Coordinates of C-alpha atoms in Angstrom, one line a residue:
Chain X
X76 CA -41.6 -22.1 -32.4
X77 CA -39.7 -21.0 -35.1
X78 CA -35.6 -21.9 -34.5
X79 CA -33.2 -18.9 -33.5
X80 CA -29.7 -19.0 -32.4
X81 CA -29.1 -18.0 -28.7
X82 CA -26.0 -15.8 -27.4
X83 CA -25.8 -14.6 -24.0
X84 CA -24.6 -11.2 -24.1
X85 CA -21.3 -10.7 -21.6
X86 CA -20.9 -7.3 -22.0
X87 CA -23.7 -4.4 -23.3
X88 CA -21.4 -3.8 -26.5
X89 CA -21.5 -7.6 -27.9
X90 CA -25.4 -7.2 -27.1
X91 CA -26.3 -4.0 -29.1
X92 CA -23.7 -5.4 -31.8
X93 CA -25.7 -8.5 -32.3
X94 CA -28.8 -6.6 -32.3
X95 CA -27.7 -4.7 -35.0
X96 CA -28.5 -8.1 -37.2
X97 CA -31.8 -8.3 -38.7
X98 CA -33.8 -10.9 -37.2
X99 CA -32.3 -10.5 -33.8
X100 CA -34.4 -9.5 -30.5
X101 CA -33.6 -9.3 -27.1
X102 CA -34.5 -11.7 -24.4
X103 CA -34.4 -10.7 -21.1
X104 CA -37.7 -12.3 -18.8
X105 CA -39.1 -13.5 -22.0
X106 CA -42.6 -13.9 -20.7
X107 CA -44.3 -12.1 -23.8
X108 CA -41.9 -13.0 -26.3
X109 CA -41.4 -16.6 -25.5
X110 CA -45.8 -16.1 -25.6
X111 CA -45.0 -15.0 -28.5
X112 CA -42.9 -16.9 -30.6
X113 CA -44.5 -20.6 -29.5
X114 CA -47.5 -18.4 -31.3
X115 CA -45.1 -17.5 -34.3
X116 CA -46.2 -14.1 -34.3
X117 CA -42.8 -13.4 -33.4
X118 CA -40.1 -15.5 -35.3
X119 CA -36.3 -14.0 -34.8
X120 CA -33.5 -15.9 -36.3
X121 CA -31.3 -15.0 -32.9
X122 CA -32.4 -13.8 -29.0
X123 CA -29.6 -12.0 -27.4
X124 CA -30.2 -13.1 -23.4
X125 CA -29.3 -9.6 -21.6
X126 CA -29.7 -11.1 -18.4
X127 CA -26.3 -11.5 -16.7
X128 CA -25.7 -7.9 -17.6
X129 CA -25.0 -5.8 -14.7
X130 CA -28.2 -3.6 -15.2
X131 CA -30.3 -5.0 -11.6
X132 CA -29.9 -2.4 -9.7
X133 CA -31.9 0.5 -8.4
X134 CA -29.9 3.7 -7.4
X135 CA -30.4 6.7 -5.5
X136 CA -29.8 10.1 -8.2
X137 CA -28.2 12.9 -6.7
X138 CA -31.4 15.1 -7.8
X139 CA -33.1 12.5 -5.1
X140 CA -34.7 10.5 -8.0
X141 CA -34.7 7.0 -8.9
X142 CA -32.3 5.0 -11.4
X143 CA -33.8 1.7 -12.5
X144 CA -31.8 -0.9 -14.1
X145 CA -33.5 -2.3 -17.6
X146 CA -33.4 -6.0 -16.0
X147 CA -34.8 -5.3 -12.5
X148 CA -37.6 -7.8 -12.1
X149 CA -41.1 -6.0 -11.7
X150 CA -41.4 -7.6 -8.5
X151 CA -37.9 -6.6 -6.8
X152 CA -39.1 -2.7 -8.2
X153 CA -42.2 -2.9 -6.5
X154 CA -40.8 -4.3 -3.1
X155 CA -37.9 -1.8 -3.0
X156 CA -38.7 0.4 0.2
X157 CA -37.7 3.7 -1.3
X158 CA -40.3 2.7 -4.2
X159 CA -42.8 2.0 -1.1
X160 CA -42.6 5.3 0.7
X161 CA -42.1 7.5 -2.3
X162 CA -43.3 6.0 -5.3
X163 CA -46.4 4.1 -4.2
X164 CA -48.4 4.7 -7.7
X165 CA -45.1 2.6 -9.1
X166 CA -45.2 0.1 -6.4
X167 CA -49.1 0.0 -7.1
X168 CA -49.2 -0.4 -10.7
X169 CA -46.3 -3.2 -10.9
X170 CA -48.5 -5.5 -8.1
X171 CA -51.8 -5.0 -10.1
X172 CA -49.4 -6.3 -13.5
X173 CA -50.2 -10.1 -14.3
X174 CA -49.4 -12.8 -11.4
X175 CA -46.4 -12.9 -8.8
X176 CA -44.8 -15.6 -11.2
X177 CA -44.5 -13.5 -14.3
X178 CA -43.3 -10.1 -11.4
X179 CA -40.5 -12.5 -10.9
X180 CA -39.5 -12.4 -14.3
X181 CA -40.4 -9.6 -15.9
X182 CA -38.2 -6.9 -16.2
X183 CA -38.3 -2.9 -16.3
X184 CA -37.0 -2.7 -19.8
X185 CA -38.8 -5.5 -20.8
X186 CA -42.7 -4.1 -19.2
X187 CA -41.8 -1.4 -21.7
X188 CA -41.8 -3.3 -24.8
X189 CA -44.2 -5.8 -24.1
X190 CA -46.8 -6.4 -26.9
X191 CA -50.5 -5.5 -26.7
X192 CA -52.8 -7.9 -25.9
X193 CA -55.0 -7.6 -28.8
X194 CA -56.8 -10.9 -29.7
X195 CA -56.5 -10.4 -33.2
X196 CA -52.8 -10.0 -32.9
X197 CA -52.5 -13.2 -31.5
X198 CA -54.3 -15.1 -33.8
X199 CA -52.0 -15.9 -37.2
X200 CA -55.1 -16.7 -38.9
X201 CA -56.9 -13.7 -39.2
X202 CA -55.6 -10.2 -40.6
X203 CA -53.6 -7.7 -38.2
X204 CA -51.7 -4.6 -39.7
X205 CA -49.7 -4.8 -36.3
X206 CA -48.3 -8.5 -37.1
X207 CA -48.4 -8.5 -40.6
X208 CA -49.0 -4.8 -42.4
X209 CA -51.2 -4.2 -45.1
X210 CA -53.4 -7.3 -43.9
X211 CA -56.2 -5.4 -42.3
X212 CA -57.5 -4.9 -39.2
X213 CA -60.2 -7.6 -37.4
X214 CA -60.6 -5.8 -34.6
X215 CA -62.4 -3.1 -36.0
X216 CA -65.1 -5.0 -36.9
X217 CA -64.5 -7.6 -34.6
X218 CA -64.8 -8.3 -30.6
X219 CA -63.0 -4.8 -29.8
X220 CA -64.1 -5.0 -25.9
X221 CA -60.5 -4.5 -24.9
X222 CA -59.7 -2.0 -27.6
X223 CA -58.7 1.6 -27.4
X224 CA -60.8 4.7 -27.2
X225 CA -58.1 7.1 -27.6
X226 CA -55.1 7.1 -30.2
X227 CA -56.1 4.5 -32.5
X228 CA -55.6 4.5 -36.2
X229 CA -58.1 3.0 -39.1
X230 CA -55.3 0.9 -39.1
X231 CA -55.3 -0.5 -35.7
X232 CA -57.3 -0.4 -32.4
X233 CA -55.1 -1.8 -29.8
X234 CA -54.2 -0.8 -26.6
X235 CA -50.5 -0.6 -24.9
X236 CA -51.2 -3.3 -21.7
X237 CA -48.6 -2.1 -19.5
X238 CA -49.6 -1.1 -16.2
X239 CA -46.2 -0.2 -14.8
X240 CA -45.7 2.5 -17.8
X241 CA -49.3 4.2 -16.8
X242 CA -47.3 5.2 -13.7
X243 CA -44.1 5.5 -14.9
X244 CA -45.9 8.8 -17.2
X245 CA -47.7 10.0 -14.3
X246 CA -44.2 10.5 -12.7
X247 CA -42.7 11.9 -15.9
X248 CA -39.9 8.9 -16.1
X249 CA -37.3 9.1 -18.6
X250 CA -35.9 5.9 -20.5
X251 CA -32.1 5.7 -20.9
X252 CA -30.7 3.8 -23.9
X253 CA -27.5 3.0 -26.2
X254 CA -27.2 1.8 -29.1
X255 CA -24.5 0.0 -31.2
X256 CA -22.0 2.6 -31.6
X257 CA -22.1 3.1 -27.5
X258 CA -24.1 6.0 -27.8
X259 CA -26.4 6.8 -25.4
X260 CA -29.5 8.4 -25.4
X261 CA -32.4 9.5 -22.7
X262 CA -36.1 9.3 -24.1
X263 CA -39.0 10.9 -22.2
X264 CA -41.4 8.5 -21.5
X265 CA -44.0 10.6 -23.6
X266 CA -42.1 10.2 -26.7
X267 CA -41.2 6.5 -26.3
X268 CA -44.6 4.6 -27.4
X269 CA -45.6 5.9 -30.6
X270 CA -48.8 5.9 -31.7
X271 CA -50.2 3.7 -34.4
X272 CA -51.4 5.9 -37.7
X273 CA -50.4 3.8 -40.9
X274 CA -47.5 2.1 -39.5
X275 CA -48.9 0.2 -36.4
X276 CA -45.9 -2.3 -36.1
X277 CA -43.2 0.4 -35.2
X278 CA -44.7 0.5 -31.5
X279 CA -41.6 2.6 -30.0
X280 CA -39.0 5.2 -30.9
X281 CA -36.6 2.9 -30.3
X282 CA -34.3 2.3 -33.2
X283 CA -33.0 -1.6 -34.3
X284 CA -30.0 -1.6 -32.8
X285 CA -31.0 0.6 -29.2
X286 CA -31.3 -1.6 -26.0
X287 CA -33.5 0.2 -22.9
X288 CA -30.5 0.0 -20.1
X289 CA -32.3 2.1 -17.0
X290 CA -35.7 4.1 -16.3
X291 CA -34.7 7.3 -14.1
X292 CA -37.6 8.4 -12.6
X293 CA -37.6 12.4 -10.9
X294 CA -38.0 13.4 -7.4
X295 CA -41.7 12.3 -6.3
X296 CA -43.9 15.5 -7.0
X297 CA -46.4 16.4 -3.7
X298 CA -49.6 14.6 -3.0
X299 CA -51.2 11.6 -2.4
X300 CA -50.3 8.9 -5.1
X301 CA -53.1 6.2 -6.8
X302 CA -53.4 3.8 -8.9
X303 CA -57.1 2.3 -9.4
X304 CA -57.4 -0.4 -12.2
X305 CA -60.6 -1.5 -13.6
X306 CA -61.0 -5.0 -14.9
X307 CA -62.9 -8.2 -15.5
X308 CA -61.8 -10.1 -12.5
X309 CA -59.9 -8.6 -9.3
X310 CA -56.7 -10.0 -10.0
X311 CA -54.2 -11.2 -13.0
X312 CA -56.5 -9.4 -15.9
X313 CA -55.3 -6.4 -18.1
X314 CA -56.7 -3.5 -17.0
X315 CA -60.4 -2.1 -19.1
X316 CA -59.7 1.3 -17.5
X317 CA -56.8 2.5 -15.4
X318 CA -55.5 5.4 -13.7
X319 CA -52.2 6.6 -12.5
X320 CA -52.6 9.5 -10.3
X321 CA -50.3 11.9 -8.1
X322 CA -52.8 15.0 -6.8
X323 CA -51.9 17.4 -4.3
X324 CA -54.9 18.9 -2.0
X325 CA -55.9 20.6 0.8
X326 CA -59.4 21.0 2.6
X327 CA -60.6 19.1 -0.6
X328 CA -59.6 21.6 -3.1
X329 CA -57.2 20.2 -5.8
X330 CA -53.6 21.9 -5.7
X331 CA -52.3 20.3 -8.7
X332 CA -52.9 16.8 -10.6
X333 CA -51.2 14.5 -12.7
X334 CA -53.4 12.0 -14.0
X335 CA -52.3 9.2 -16.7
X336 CA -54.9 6.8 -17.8
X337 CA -54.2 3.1 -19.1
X338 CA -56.3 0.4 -21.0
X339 CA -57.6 3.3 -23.1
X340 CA -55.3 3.9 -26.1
X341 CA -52.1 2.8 -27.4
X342 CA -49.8 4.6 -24.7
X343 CA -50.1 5.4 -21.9
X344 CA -52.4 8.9 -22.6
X345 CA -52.0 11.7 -20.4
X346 CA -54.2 15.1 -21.3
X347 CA -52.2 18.4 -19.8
X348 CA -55.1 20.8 -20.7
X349 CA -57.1 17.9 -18.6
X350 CA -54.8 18.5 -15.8
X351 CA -54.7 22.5 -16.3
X352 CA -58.6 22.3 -15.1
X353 CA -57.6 20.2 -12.1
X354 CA -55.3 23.1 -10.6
X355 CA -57.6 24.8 -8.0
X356 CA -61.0 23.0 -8.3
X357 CA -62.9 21.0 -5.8
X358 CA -63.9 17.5 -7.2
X359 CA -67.8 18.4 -8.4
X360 CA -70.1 17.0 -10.6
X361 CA -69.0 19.3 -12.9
X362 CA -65.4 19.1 -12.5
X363 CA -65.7 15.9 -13.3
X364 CA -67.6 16.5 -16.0
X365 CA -65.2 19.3 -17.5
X366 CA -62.1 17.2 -16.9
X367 CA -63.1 13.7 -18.3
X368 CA -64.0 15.9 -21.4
X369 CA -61.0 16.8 -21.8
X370 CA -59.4 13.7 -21.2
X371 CA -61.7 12.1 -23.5
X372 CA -61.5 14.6 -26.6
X373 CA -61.2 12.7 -30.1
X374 CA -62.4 9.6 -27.6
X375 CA -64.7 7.0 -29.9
X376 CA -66.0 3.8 -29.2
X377 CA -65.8 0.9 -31.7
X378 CA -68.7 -1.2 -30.2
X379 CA -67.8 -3.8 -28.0
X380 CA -65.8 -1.4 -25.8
X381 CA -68.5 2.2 -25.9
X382 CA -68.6 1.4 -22.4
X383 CA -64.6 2.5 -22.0
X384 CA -66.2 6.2 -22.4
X385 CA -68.4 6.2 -19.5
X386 CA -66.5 4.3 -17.5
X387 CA -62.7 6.6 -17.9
X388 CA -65.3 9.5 -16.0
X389 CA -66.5 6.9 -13.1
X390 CA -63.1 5.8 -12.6
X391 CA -61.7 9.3 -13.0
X392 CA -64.5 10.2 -10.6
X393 CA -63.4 7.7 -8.0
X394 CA -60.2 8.5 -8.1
X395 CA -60.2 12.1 -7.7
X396 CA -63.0 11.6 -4.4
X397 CA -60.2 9.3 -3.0
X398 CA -57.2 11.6 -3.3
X399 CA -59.0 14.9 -2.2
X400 CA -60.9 12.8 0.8
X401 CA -63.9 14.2 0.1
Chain B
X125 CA -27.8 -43.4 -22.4
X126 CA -29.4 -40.6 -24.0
X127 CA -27.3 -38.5 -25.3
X128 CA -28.7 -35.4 -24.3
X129 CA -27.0 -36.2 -20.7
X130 CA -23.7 -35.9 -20.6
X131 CA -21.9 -39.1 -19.2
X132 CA -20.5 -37.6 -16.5
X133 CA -23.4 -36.2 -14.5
X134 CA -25.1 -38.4 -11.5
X135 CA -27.8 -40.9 -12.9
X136 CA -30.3 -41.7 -10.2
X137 CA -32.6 -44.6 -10.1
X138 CA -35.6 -42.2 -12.1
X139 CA -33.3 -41.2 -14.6
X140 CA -32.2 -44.6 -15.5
X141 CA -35.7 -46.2 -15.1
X142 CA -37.7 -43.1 -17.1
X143 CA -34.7 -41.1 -19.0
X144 CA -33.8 -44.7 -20.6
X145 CA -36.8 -45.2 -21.9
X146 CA -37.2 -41.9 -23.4
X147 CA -33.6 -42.3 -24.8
X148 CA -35.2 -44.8 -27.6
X149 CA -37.8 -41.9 -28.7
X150 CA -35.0 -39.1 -28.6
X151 CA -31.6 -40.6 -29.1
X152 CA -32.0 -39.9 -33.2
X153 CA -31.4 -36.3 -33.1
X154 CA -31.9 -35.3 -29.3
X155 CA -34.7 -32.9 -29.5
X156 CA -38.0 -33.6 -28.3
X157 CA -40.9 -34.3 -30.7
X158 CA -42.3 -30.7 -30.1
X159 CA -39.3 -28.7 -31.0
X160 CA -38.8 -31.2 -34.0
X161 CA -41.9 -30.4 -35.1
X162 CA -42.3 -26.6 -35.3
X163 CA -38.6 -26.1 -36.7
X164 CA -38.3 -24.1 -39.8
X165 CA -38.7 -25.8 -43.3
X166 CA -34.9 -25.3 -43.8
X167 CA -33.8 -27.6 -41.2
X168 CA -30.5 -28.3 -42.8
X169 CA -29.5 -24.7 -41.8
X170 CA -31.2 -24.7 -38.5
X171 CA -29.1 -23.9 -35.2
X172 CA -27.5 -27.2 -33.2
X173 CA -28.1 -28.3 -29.5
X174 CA -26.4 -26.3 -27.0
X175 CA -25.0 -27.4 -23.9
X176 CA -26.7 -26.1 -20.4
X177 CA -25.7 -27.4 -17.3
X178 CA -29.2 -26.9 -14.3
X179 CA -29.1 -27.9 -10.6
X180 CA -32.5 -29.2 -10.7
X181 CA -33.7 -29.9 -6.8
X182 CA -29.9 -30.2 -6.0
X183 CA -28.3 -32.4 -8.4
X184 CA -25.9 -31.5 -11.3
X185 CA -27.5 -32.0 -14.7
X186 CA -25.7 -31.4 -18.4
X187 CA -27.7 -31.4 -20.9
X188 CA -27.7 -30.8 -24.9
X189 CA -30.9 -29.1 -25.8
X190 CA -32.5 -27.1 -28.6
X191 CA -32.3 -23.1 -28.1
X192 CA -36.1 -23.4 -28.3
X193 CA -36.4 -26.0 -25.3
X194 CA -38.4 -24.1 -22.6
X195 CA -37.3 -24.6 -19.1
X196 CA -40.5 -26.9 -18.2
X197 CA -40.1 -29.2 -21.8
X198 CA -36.1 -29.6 -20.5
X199 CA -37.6 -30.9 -16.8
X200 CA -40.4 -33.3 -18.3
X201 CA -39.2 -34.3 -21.5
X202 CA -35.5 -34.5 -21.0
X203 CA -35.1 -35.3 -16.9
X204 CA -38.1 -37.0 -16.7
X205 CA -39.6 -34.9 -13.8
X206 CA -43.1 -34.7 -14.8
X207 CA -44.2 -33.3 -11.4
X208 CA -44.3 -29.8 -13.3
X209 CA -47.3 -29.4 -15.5
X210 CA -47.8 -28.1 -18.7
X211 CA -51.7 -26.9 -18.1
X212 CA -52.1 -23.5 -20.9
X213 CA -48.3 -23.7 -21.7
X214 CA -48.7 -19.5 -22.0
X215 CA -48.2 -18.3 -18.6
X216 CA -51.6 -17.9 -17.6
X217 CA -52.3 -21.3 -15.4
X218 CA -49.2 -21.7 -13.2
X219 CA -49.0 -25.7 -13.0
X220 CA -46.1 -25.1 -14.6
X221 CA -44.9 -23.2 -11.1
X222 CA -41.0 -24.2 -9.9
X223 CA -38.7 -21.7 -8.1
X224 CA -35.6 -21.1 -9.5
X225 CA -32.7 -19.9 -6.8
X226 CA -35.9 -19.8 -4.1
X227 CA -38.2 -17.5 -6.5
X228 CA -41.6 -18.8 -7.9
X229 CA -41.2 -18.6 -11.9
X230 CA -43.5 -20.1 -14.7
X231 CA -41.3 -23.1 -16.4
X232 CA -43.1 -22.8 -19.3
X233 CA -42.2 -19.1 -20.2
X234 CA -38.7 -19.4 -20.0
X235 CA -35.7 -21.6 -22.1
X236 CA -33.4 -24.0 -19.9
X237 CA -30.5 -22.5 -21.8
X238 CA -31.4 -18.8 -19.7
X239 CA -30.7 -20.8 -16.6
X240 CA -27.2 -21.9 -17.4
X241 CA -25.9 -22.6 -13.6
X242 CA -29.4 -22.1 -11.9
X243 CA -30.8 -23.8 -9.2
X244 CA -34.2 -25.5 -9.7
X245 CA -36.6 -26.7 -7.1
X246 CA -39.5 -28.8 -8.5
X247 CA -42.3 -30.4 -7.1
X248 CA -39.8 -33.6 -7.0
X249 CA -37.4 -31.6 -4.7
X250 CA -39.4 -30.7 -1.7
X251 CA -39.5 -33.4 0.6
X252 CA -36.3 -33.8 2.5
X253 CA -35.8 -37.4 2.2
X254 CA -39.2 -39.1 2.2
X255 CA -40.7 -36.3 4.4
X256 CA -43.1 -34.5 3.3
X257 CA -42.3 -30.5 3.1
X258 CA -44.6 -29.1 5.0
X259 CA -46.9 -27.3 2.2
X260 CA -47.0 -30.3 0.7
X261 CA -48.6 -32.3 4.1
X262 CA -50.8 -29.3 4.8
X263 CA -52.1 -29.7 1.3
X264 CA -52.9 -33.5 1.8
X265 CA -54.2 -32.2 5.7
X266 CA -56.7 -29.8 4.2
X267 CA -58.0 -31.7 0.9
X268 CA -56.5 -28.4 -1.0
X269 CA -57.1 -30.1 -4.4
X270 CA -59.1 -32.8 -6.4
X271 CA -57.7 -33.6 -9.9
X272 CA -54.7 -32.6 -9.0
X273 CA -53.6 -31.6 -11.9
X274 CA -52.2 -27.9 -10.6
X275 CA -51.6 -29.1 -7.0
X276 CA -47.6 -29.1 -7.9
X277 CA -47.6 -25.3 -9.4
X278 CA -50.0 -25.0 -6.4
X279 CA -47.8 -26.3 -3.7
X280 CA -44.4 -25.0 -5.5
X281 CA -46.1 -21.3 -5.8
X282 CA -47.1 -21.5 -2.4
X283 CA -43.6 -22.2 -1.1
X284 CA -42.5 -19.4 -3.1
X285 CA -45.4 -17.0 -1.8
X286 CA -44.3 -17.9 1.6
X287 CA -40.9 -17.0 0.5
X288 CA -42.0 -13.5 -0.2
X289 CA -44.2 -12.9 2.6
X290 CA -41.1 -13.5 5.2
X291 CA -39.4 -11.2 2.9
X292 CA -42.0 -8.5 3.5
X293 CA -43.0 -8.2 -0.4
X294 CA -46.2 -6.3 -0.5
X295 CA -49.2 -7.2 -2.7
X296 CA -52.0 -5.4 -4.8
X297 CA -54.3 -5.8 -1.8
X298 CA -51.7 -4.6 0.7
X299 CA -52.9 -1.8 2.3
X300 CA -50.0 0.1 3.8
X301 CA -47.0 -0.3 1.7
X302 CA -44.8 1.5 3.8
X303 CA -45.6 -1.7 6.4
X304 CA -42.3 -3.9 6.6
X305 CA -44.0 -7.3 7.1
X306 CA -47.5 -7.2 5.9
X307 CA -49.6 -9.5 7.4
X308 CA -51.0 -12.6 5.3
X309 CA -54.8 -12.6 5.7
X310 CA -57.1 -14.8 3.9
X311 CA -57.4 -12.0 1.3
X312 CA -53.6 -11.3 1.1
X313 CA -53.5 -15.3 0.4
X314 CA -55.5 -15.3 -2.3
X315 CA -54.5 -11.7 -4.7
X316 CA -50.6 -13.8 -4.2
X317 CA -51.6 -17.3 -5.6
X318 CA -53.6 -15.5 -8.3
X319 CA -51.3 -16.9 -10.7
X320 CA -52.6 -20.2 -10.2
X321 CA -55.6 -21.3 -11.7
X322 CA -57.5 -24.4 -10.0
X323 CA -60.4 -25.9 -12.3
X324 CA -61.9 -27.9 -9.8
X325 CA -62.1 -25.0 -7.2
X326 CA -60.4 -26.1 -4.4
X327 CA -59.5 -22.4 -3.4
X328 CA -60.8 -22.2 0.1
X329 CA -59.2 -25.5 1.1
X330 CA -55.8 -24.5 -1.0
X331 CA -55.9 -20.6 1.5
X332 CA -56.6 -23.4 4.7
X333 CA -53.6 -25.4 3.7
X334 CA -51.0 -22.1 3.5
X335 CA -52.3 -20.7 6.4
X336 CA -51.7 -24.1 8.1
X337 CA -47.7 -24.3 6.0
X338 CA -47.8 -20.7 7.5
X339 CA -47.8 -21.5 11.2
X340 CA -51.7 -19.2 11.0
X341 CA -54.9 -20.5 12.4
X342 CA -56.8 -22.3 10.1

């Protein structure tokens, strides 16, 4: 590990003023970025530790939404009881996230900004545009099992690994932020994760000096909320395939759907003409059919991961038979 | 005395015998070998110790560490508690497990400096004067290990799992979420001590021993 100065940030305004010095990141459960820096694919020359900063708490809104502190561990989120009863797909997603050690520590803000677990992007020794632009990309003609489908670049095939922020789009959450001059901001989730075309290091629309303080989430929209993850072992692996879903039905014809799919690109990809076909249909053969289409338009494989394609329409298959009950 | 420990803290008779004979090793500039090490090339510039004081298993502890010292390096290399393992040293193993203010956290993924004022329980801290906790008897009661080499993440996590249960903390596998206290099955067991790998496959004699720690029938 590279050698840093450490401050621990006493008020929000010291912390976004130190971040506005190059070099500087913020620390706040650390578990990727510690990862990450023993690895040296991270090196900053000072962590800012937000963590005694009042921003633990999860609020009631007076629309009858959620307001989630940036530090509120991912296990304390997905054990609140109003996250239980009205948000399970929230409560879902964090518990299927990495092991109850890392829930302890990792925080909302922080699941955000975590780093994709490309192989390639781990390894200083071979090329990665991500790590170090203009090197190249191994993946693509490397082991790209756990590569994207959807949203990639020539650039850069990697996938965003959250599971929490699969959910948090599915629910339409909206990231609050300042920055150094105390301004605040409030970022759809949509718009937060960029995607990578030529530039695949600048993973967020976050700019240097803007710290993530709270995730707001709306008023829980009607119907049965899931959250099905597909991976190599039943617990404490990333997710291949994922999906975030809220659908409202009755006598097993589909309402309305949201549906936001993980594992496949690099953010979490939802599809609204995908959801458009949902509105009113029963869950056939060829529902299914039409509606992964959609989803999966522009999809490509790169090899080791062709099977993504086939298994997003089994999964989204599953799903939709297990919120509609039929 | 090493002067990484401040003169003014408790020394107790593991400290002297094992912290005193690191001292010899570490005394020249106080950072362990690893951090040494990895530094940057421009080590005249690079940032001095800091001081952080831990309650590790209930005892007072100042000590002058490198930024960089993780939380796990600080309890084996500089307090001479080696009960914590360093197994992958990335997260992904958990004998690295101690609980920190009564909640199960890698050691290995966080810097000692973060915990400025924090209570640690290790492996070291569980038995209450030469008794055995009781996760660590129903360990020894049900064979749950046979290196042993992750039995101290195992038995700390465990602890900690237990922690959460009586809390009502749900899990991935929980079915009702809405339930207050779900109940800890076999399955339930196992999706919460995922974080803790075992590579001599002692799992169904580790789920016999919580169950036992957890007042179930075994």
């Amino acid at each position: 590990m590279k050698s840093f100065t450490y401050e621990r940030a006493d008020t929000l305004a010291r912390a976004t003023t130190s971040l506005a010095k190059p070099g500087t990141k913020v620390i706040a459960g650390g578990t990727n970025l510690l990862d990450l820096m023993k690895l040296q694919v991270e090196s900053p020359s000072q962590l800012v530790d937000i963590n005694r900063l009042p921003l633990d708490k999860i609020e009631d809104t007076p629309d009858g939404g959620l307001r989630i502190g940036a530090t509120v561990r991912n296990s304390d989120l997905a054990a609140d009881p109003r996250v239980r009863q009205r948000y399970g797909v929230l409560s879902r997603a964090l518990l299927a996230g990495a092991s109850a050690q890392l829930r302890n520590k990792a925080t909302t803000g922080g699941n955000l900004l975590q780093r994709t677990r490309c192989y390639y992007f781990y390894d200083v020794t071979k090329p990665c545009n991500k790590r170090n632009p203009g090197s190249g990309c191994a993946a693509l003609g490397g082991f790209n099992r756990v590569h994207a489908i959807l949203g990639a670049s020539d650039q850069c095939i990697a996938t965003n690994p959250s599971d929490m922020a699969v959910a948090m789009r599915a629910l339409d959450a909206s990231v609050e932020t300042v920055n150094g001059k105390g301004e605040s901001r409030v970022i759809p989730i949509a718009d937060l994760h960029r995607l990578p075309g030529s530039t695949p290091q600048i993973e967020t629309t976050l700019k240097a000096d803007e710290i993530i303080t709270a995730v707001t989430v709306p008023p829980p929209p009607p119907g049965v909320q899931i959250y099905r993850k597909v991976r190599d072992r039943s617990s404490y692996a990333f997710a291949l395939v994922s999906v975030a879903a809220i659908v409202e039905s009755s006598g097993g014809r589909i309402r309305s759907a949201r549906v936001a799919f993980g594992g496949l690109a690099p953010k979490p990809w939802r599809v609204p003409q995908a959801e458009q076909k949902l509105a009113g249909a029963s869950v056939s053969a060829e529902t299914v059919n039409v509606v992964a289409t959609a989803v999966l338009d522009g999809a490509r494989g790169y090899g080791s991961n062709d099977f993504k394609i086939p298994l997003t329409r089994r999964t989204l298959r599953a799903v939709l038979v297990e919120a509609t009950g039929t | 005395m090493d002067e990484n420990i401040d003169s003014g803290f408790q020394v107790g008779r593991r400290e002297v015998l094992t912290v005193g004979t690191a001292a010899a090793a570490l005394c020249f500039t106080g950072l362990p070998a690893v951090a040494q090490d990895s530094g940057r090339p421009d080590a005249e510039t690079a940032p001095g110790p800091v001081t952080v004081e831990l309650q590790v298993n209930g005892q007072p502890y100042v000590l002058r560490l490198d930024p960089r010292t993780t939380l796990l390096d600080a309890l084996r290399e500089h307090l001479a508690l080696t009960g914590s393992k360093k197994g992958c040293d990335h997260g992904q193993c958990g004998a690295c497990t101690v609980l920190l203010d009564g909640r199960r956290i890698n050691s290995c993924l966080t810097l000692a400096v973060m915990h400025d004022g924090q209570a640690i329980t290790t492996i070291e801290g569980l038995a209450d004067s030469g008794t055995l906790h009781p996760m660590q008897a129903a360990f020894i009661a049900h064979d749950g290990f046979q290196c042993g080499y992750c039995t101290s993440g195992q038995i700390c996590s465990a602890t900690g799992m237990l922690n959460e249960s009586r809390a009502g903390m749900p899990s991935y596998v929980t079915e009702n979420l809405a339930q207050a206290r779900p109940e800890l099955t076999d399955v339930e067991i196992r999706e919460r001590m995922s974080g803790n790998i075992c590579r001599c496959a002692a799992y169904p004699n580790i789920v016999s021993a919580i169950k036992q720690a957890a007042g179930l029938p075994t």
